[in-house]
mmCIF file with all atom_site columns, C-alpha atoms in Angstrom:
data_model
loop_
_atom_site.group_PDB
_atom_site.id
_atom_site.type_symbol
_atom_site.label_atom_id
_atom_site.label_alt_id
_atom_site.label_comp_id
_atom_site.label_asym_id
_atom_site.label_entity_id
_atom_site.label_seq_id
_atom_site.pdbx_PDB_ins_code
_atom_site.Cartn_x
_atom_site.Cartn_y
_atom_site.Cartn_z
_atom_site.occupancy
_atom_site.B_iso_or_equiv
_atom_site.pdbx_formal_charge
_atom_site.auth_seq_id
_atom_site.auth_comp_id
_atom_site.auth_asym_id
_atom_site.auth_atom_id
_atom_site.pdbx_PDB_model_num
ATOM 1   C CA . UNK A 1 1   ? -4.710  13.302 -19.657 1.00 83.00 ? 4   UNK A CA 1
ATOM 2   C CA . UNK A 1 2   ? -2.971  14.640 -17.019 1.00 91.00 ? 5   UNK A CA 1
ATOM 3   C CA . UNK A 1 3   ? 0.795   16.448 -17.201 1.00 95.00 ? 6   UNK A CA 1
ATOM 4   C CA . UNK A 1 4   ? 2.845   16.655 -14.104 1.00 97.00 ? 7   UNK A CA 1
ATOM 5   C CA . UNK A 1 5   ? 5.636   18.916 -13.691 1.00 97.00 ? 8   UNK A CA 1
ATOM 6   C CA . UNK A 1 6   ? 8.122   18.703 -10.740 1.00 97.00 ? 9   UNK A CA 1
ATOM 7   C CA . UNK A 1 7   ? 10.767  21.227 -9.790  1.00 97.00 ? 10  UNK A CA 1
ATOM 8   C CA . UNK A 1 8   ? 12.865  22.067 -6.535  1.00 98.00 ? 11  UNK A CA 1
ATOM 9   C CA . UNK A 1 9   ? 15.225  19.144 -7.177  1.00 97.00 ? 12  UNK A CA 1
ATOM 10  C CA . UNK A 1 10  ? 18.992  19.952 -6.702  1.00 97.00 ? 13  UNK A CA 1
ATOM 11  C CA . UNK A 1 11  ? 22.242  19.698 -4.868  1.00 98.00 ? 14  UNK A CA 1
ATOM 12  C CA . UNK A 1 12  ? 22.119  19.628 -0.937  1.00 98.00 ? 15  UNK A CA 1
ATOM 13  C CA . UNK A 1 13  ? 24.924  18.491 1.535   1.00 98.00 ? 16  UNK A CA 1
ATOM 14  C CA . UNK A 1 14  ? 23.861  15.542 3.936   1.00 98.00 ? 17  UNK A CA 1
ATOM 15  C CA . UNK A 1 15  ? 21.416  16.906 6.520   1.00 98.00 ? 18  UNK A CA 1
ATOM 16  C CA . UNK A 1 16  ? 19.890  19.218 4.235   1.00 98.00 ? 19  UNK A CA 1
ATOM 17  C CA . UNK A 1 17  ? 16.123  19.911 3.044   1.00 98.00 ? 20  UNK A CA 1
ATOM 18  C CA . UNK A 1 18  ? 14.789  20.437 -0.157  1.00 98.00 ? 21  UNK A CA 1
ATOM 19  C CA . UNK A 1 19  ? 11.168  20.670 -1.344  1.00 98.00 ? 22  UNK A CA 1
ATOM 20  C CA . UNK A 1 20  ? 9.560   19.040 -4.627  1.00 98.00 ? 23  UNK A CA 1
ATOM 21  C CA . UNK A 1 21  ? 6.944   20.402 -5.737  1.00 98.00 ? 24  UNK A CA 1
ATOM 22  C CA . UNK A 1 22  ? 4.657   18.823 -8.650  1.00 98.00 ? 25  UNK A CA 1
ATOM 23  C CA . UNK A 1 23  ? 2.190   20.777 -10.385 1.00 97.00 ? 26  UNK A CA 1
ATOM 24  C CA . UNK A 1 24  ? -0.552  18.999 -12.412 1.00 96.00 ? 27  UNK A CA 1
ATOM 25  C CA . UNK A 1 25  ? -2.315  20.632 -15.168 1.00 92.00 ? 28  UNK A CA 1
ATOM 26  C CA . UNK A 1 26  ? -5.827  18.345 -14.276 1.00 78.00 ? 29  UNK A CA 1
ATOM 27  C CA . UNK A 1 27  ? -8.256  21.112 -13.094 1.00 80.00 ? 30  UNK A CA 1
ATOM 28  C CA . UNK A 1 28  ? -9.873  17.683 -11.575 1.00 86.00 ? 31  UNK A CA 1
ATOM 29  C CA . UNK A 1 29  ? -6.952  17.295 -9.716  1.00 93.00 ? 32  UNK A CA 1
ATOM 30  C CA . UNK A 1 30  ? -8.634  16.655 -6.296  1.00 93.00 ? 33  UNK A CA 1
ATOM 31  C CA . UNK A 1 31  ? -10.001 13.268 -7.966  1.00 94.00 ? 34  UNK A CA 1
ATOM 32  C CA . UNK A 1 32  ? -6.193  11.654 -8.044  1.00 96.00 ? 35  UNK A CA 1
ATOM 33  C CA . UNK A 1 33  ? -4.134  10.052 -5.645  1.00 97.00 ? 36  UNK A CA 1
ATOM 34  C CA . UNK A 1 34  ? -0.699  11.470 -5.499  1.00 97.00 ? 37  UNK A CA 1
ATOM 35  C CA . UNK A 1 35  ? 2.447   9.562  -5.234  1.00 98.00 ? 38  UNK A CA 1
ATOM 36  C CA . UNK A 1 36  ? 6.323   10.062 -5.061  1.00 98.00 ? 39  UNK A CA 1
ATOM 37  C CA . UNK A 1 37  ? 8.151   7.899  -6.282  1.00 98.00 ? 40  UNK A CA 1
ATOM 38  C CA . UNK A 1 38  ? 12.130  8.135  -7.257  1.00 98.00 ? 41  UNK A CA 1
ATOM 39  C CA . UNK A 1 39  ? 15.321  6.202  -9.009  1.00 98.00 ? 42  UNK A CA 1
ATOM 40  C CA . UNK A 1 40  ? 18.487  5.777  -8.109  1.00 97.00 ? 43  UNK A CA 1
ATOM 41  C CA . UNK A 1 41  ? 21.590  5.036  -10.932 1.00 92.00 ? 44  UNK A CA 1
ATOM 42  C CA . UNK A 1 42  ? 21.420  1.571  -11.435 1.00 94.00 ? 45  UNK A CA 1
ATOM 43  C CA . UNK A 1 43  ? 18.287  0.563  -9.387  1.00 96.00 ? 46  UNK A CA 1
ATOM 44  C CA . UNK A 1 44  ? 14.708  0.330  -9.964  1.00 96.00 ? 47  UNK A CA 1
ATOM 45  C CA . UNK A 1 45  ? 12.312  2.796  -9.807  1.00 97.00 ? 48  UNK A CA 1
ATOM 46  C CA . UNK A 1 46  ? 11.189  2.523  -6.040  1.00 97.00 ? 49  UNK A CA 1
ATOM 47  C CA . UNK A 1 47  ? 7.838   3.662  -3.660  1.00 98.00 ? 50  UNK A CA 1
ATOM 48  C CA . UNK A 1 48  ? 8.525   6.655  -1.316  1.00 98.00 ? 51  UNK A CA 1
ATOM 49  C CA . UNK A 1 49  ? 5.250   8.394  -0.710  1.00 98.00 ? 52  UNK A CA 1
ATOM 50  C CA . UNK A 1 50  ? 1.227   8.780  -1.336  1.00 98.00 ? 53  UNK A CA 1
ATOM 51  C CA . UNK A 1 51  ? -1.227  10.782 -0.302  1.00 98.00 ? 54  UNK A CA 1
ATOM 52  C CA . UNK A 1 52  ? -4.861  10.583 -0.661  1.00 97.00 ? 55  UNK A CA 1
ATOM 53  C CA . UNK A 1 53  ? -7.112  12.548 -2.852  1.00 96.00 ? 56  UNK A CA 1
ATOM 54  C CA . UNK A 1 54  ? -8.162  14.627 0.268   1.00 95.00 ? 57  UNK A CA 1
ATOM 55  C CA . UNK A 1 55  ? -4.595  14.771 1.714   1.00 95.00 ? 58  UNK A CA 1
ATOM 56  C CA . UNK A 1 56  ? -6.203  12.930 4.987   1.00 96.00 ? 59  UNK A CA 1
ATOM 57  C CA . UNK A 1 57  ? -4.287  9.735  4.384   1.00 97.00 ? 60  UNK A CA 1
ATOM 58  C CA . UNK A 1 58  ? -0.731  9.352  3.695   1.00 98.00 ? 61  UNK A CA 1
ATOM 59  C CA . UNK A 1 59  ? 1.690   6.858  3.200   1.00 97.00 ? 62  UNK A CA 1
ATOM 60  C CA . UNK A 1 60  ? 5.537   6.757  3.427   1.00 98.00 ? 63  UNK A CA 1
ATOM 61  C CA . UNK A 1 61  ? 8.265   3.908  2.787   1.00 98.00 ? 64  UNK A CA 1
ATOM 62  C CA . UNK A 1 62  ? 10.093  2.637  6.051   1.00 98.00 ? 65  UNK A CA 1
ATOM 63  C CA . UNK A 1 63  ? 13.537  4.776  5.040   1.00 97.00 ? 66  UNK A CA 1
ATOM 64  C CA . UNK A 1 64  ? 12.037  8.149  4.738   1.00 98.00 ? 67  UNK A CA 1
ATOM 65  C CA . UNK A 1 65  ? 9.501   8.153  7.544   1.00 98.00 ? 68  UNK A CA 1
ATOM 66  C CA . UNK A 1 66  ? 10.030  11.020 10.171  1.00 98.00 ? 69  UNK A CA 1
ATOM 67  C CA . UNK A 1 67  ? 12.201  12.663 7.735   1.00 98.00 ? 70  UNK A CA 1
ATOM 68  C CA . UNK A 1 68  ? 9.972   13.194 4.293   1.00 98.00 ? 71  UNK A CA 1
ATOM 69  C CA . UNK A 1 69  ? 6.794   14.534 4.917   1.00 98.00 ? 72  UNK A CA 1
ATOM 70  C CA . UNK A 1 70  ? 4.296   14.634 1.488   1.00 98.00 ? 73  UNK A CA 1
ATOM 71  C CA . UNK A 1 71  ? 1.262   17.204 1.756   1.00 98.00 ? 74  UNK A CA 1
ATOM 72  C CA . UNK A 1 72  ? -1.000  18.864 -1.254  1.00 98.00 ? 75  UNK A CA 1
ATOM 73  C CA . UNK A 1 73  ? -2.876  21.914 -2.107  1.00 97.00 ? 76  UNK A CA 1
ATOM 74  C CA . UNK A 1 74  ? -5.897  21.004 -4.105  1.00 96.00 ? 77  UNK A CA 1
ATOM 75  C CA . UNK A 1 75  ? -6.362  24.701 -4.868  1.00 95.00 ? 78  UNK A CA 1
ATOM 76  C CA . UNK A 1 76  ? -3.378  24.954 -6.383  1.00 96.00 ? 79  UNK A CA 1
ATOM 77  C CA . UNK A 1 77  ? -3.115  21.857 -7.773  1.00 96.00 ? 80  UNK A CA 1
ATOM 78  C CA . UNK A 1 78  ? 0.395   20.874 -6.176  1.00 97.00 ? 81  UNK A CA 1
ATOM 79  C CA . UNK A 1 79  ? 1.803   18.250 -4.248  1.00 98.00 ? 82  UNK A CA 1
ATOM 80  C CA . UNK A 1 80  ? 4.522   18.676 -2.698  1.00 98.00 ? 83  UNK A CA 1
ATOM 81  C CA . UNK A 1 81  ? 7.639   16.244 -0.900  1.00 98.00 ? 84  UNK A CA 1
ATOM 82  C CA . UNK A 1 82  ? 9.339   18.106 2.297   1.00 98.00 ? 85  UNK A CA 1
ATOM 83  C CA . UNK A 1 83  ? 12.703  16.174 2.963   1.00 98.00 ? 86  UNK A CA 1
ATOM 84  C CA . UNK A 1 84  ? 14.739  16.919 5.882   1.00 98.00 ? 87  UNK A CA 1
ATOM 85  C CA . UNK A 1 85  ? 17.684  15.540 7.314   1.00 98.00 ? 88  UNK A CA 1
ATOM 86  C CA . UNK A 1 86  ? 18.845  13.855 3.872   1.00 98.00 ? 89  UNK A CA 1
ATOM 87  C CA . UNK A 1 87  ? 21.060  11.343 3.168   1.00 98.00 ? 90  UNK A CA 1
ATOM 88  C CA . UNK A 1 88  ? 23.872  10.222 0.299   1.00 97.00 ? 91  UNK A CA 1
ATOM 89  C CA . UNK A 1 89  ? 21.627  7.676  -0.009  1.00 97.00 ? 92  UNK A CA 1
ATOM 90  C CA . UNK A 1 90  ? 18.514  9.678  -0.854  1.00 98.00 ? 93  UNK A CA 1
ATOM 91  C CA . UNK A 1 91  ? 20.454  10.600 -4.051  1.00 98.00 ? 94  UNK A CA 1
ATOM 92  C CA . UNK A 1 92  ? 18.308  9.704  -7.069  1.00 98.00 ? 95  UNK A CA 1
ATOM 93  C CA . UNK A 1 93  ? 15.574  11.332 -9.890  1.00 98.00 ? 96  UNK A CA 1
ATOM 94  C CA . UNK A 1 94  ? 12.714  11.962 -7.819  1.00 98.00 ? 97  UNK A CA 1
ATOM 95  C CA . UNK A 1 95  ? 9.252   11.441 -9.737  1.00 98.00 ? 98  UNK A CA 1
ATOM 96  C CA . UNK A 1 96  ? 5.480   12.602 -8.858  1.00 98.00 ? 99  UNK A CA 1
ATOM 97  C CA . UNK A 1 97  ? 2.613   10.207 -10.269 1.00 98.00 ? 100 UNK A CA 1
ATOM 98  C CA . UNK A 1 98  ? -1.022  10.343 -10.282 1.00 96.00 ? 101 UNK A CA 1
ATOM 99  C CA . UNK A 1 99  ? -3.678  7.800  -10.158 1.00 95.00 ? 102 UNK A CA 1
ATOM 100 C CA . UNK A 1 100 ? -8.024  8.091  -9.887  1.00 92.00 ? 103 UNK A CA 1
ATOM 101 C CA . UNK A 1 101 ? -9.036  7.781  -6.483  1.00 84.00 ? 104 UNK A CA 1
ATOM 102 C CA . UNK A 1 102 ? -7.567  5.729  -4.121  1.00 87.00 ? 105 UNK A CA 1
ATOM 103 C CA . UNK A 1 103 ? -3.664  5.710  -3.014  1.00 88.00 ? 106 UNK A CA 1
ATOM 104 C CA . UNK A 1 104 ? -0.887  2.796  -3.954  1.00 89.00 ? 107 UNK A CA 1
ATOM 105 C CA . UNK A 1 105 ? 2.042   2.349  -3.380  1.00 93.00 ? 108 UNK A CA 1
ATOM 106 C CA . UNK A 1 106 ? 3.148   -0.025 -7.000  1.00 93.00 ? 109 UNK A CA 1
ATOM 107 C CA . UNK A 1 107 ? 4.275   2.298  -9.482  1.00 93.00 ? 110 UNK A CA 1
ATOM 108 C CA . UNK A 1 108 ? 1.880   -0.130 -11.631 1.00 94.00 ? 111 UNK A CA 1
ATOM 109 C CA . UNK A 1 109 ? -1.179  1.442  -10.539 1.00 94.00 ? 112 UNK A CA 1
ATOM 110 C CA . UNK A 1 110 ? -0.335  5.173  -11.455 1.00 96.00 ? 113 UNK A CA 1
ATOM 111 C CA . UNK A 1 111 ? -1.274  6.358  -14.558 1.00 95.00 ? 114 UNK A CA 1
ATOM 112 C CA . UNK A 1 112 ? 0.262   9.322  -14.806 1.00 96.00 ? 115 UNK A CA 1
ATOM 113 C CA . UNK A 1 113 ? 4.105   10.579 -14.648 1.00 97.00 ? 116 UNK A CA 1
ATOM 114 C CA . UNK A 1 114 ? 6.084   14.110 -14.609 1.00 97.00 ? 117 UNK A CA 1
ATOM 115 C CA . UNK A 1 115 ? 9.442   14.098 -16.767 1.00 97.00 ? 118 UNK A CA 1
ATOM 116 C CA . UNK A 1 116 ? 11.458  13.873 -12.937 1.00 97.00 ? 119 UNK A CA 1
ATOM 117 C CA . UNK A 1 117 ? 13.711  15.670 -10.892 1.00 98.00 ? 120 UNK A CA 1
ATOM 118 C CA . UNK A 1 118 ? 17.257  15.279 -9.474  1.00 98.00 ? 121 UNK A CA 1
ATOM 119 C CA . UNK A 1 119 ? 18.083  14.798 -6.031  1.00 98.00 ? 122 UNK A CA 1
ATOM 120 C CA . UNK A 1 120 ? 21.736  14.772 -5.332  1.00 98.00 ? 123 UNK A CA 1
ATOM 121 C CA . UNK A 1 121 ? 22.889  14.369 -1.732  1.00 98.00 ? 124 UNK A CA 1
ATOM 122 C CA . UNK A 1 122 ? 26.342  15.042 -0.740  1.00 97.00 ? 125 UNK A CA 1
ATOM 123 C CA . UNK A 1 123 ? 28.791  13.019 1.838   1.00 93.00 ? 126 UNK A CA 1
#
């Protein structure tokens, strides 16, 4: 079983960064895919990010790339999800996911979710 725990969520005007962080508790944690995922009010749940187990490989959704940038530290058991130059639009709970082995990008194939963290973006 592995427990996810993001932070670094909050309230940023448009143009703004922020950086999620999501520890896992998996001492294995080099054997998972990582992926960010994140819901706005009203919508579904929707794809924004993966990386592979090495961090070699990543993955982004058309709206975010150039501006979100998703890395890991298998040493410290972390990924994390740099986003710069935000938008009102990125406004929504931002959750990390794990899955064995190989990256996807259907939040059907993860096994493994953190509780979720706000993103608010400002006009």
């Amino acid at each position: 079983q592995v427990q996810l725990v993001e932070s670094g969520g909050g309230l940023v005007q448009a143009g703004g960064s922020l950086r999620l962080s999501c520890a896992a508790s998996e001492r294995t944690f080099s054997n998972y895919a990582m992926g960010w995922f994140r819901q706005a009010p009203g919508k579904e749940r929707q794809f924004v990010a993966t990386i592979s187990r090495s961090g070699g490989a990543t993955y982004y959704t058309d709206s975010v790339k150039g501006r979100f940038t998703i890395s890991r530290d298998n040493a410290k058991n972390t990924v994390y999800l740099q986003m710069n130059s935000l938008k009102p639009e990125d406004t929504a709970v931002y959750y990390c996911a794990a899955r064995p082995k190989i990256t996807g990008r259907s939040e059907k194939e993860y096994d493994f979710w953190g509780q979720g963290t706000q993103v608010t973006v400002s006009s």
